PDB file of C-alpha atoms in Angstrom:
ATOM      1  CA  UNK A   1     -39.327 -53.951 -67.972  1.00 64.00           C
ATOM      2  CA  UNK A   2     -36.502 -54.397 -65.712  1.00 66.00           C
ATOM      3  CA  UNK A   3     -32.938 -54.564 -66.792  1.00 65.00           C
ATOM      4  CA  UNK A   4     -32.657 -58.285 -66.209  1.00 66.00           C
ATOM      5  CA  UNK A   5     -35.671 -58.993 -68.436  1.00 71.00           C
ATOM      6  CA  UNK A   6     -35.109 -60.231 -71.969  1.00 73.00           C
ATOM      7  CA  UNK A   7     -38.261 -59.930 -74.181  1.00 77.00           C
ATOM      8  CA  UNK A   8     -38.554 -62.605 -77.159  1.00 79.00           C
ATOM      9  CA  UNK A   9     -40.276 -62.412 -80.209  1.00 83.00           C
ATOM     10  CA  UNK A  10     -44.027 -62.255 -79.917  1.00 83.00           C
ATOM     11  CA  UNK A  11     -44.219 -61.492 -76.243  1.00 82.00           C
ATOM     12  CA  UNK A  12     -46.354 -58.380 -76.421  1.00 86.00           C
ATOM     13  CA  UNK A  13     -49.000 -59.341 -78.766  1.00 89.00           C
ATOM     14  CA  UNK A  14     -51.137 -61.712 -76.299  1.00 85.00           C
ATOM     15  CA  UNK A  15     -51.078 -58.946 -73.549  1.00 87.00           C
ATOM     16  CA  UNK A  16     -52.292 -56.098 -75.783  1.00 92.00           C
ATOM     17  CA  UNK A  17     -54.903 -58.369 -77.078  1.00 92.00           C
ATOM     18  CA  UNK A  18     -56.266 -59.059 -73.521  1.00 91.00           C
ATOM     19  CA  UNK A  19     -56.166 -55.497 -72.654  1.00 93.00           C
ATOM     20  CA  UNK A  20     -58.161 -54.627 -75.919  1.00 95.00           C
ATOM     21  CA  UNK A  21     -60.706 -57.361 -74.554  1.00 94.00           C
ATOM     22  CA  UNK A  22     -61.213 -55.461 -71.321  1.00 94.00           C
ATOM     23  CA  UNK A  23     -59.200 -52.466 -70.333  1.00 94.00           C
ATOM     24  CA  UNK A  24     -59.514 -53.303 -66.531  1.00 93.00           C
ATOM     25  CA  UNK A  25     -57.032 -56.067 -66.829  1.00 88.00           C
ATOM     26  CA  UNK A  26     -53.731 -55.952 -65.242  1.00 86.00           C
ATOM     27  CA  UNK A  27     -51.458 -58.601 -66.886  1.00 85.00           C
ATOM     28  CA  UNK A  28     -48.299 -60.245 -66.382  1.00 82.00           C
ATOM     29  CA  UNK A  29     -46.600 -62.383 -69.107  1.00 80.00           C
ATOM     30  CA  UNK A  30     -45.180 -66.010 -68.426  1.00 75.00           C
ATOM     31  CA  UNK A  31     -41.620 -65.563 -67.290  1.00 74.00           C
ATOM     32  CA  UNK A  32     -39.065 -67.820 -68.919  1.00 74.00           C
ATOM     33  CA  UNK A  33     -35.853 -68.975 -67.287  1.00 73.00           C
ATOM     34  CA  UNK A  34     -32.181 -68.076 -67.770  1.00 78.00           C
ATOM     35  CA  UNK A  35     -30.100 -70.183 -65.695  1.00 78.00           C
ATOM     36  CA  UNK A  36     -28.219 -68.073 -63.403  1.00 78.00           C
ATOM     37  CA  UNK A  37     -24.866 -70.045 -63.693  1.00 86.00           C
ATOM     38  CA  UNK A  38     -25.013 -71.380 -67.455  1.00 86.00           C
ATOM     39  CA  UNK A  39     -27.221 -68.623 -69.139  1.00 82.00           C
ATOM     40  CA  UNK A  40     -29.076 -71.399 -70.608  1.00 81.00           C
ATOM     41  CA  UNK A  41     -32.357 -70.093 -71.963  1.00 78.00           C
ATOM     42  CA  UNK A  42     -35.355 -72.287 -71.203  1.00 71.00           C
ATOM     43  CA  UNK A  43     -38.392 -70.723 -73.277  1.00 65.00           C
ATOM     44  CA  UNK A  44     -41.840 -72.066 -73.103  1.00 57.00           C
ATOM     45  CA  UNK A  45     -41.159 -74.780 -70.266  1.00 51.00           C
ATOM     46  CA  UNK A  46     -41.213 -74.012 -66.531  1.00 52.00           C
ATOM     47  CA  UNK A  47     -40.753 -70.452 -65.792  1.00 57.00           C
ATOM     48  CA  UNK A  48     -42.968 -68.411 -63.644  1.00 61.00           C
ATOM     49  CA  UNK A  49     -46.714 -68.364 -64.591  1.00 69.00           C
ATOM     50  CA  UNK A  50     -48.615 -67.459 -61.127  1.00 78.00           C
ATOM     51  CA  UNK A  51     -47.154 -66.635 -57.604  1.00 78.00           C
ATOM     52  CA  UNK A  52     -48.277 -66.673 -54.096  1.00 81.00           C
ATOM     53  CA  UNK A  53     -46.523 -66.221 -50.756  1.00 84.00           C
ATOM     54  CA  UNK A  54     -45.175 -68.803 -48.331  1.00 84.00           C
ATOM     55  CA  UNK A  55     -45.727 -68.249 -44.674  1.00 88.00           C
ATOM     56  CA  UNK A  56     -42.514 -66.699 -44.283  1.00 88.00           C
ATOM     57  CA  UNK A  57     -43.207 -64.287 -47.137  1.00 83.00           C
ATOM     58  CA  UNK A  58     -41.057 -65.649 -49.661  1.00 82.00           C
ATOM     59  CA  UNK A  59     -42.493 -66.055 -53.212  1.00 78.00           C
ATOM     60  CA  UNK A  60     -43.688 -69.553 -54.152  1.00 80.00           C
ATOM     61  CA  UNK A  61     -44.654 -70.660 -57.782  1.00 78.00           C
ATOM     62  CA  UNK A  62     -47.990 -72.166 -58.017  1.00 79.00           C
ATOM     63  CA  UNK A  63     -49.536 -74.361 -60.719  1.00 80.00           C
ATOM     64  CA  UNK A  64     -52.365 -72.955 -62.867  1.00 80.00           C
ATOM     65  CA  UNK A  65     -54.209 -74.009 -65.850  1.00 82.00           C
ATOM     66  CA  UNK A  66     -52.982 -72.022 -68.894  1.00 78.00           C
ATOM     67  CA  UNK A  67     -54.499 -74.318 -71.479  1.00 80.00           C
ATOM     68  CA  UNK A  68     -52.840 -76.745 -73.647  1.00 81.00           C
ATOM     69  CA  UNK A  69     -50.857 -74.220 -75.566  1.00 74.00           C
ATOM     70  CA  UNK A  70     -50.061 -72.278 -72.428  1.00 71.00           C
ATOM     71  CA  UNK A  71     -51.530 -69.108 -73.608  1.00 73.00           C
ATOM     72  CA  UNK A  72     -54.833 -69.062 -71.735  1.00 77.00           C
ATOM     73  CA  UNK A  73     -54.759 -66.308 -68.986  1.00 79.00           C
ATOM     74  CA  UNK A  74     -54.631 -67.445 -65.196  1.00 80.00           C
ATOM     75  CA  UNK A  75     -55.452 -65.713 -61.757  1.00 82.00           C
ATOM     76  CA  UNK A  76     -52.483 -65.021 -59.623  1.00 80.00           C
ATOM     77  CA  UNK A  77     -52.545 -63.419 -56.210  1.00 80.00           C
ATOM     78  CA  UNK A  78     -49.056 -62.059 -56.494  1.00 78.00           C
ATOM     79  CA  UNK A  79     -47.093 -60.727 -59.372  1.00 78.00           C
ATOM     80  CA  UNK A  80     -43.440 -60.182 -59.822  1.00 72.00           C
ATOM     81  CA  UNK A  81     -42.510 -56.529 -59.787  1.00 69.00           C
ATOM     82  CA  UNK A  82     -40.955 -54.717 -62.903  1.00 69.00           C
ATOM     83  CA  UNK A  83     -43.161 -56.362 -65.596  1.00 78.00           C
ATOM     84  CA  UNK A  84     -46.698 -56.028 -66.141  1.00 84.00           C
ATOM     85  CA  UNK A  85     -49.222 -54.364 -68.759  1.00 88.00           C
ATOM     86  CA  UNK A  86     -52.243 -52.528 -68.273  1.00 91.00           C
ATOM     87  CA  UNK A  87     -54.444 -49.583 -70.060  1.00 95.00           C
ATOM     88  CA  UNK A  88     -52.769 -46.526 -69.141  1.00 94.00           C
ATOM     89  CA  UNK A  89     -55.843 -44.539 -68.612  1.00 95.00           C
ATOM     90  CA  UNK A  90     -57.369 -46.977 -66.148  1.00 95.00           C
ATOM     91  CA  UNK A  91     -54.137 -47.617 -64.245  1.00 92.00           C
ATOM     92  CA  UNK A  92     -53.749 -43.804 -63.658  1.00 94.00           C
ATOM     93  CA  UNK A  93     -57.362 -43.532 -62.838  1.00 90.00           C
TER      94      UNK A  93
END
């Protein structure tokens, strides 16, 4: 994880479970928001789920269906750097 990332309780278990189901998955957790001026932490609402690029190559958040509880996987054409999970043997293959 990058130095500006704060992991909350229970963040890794869903990622590890998905990798155990299929070791060829490359996973990115949902990114909660810490406001840059007030440092207010907004967990579970908003945040980054899936990204794409705009025409000027900036990152753009896209809405995806992650189920009623927000834990279902969704495909994303772009991933933020610095936080992802994969099976080590598959990744280095």
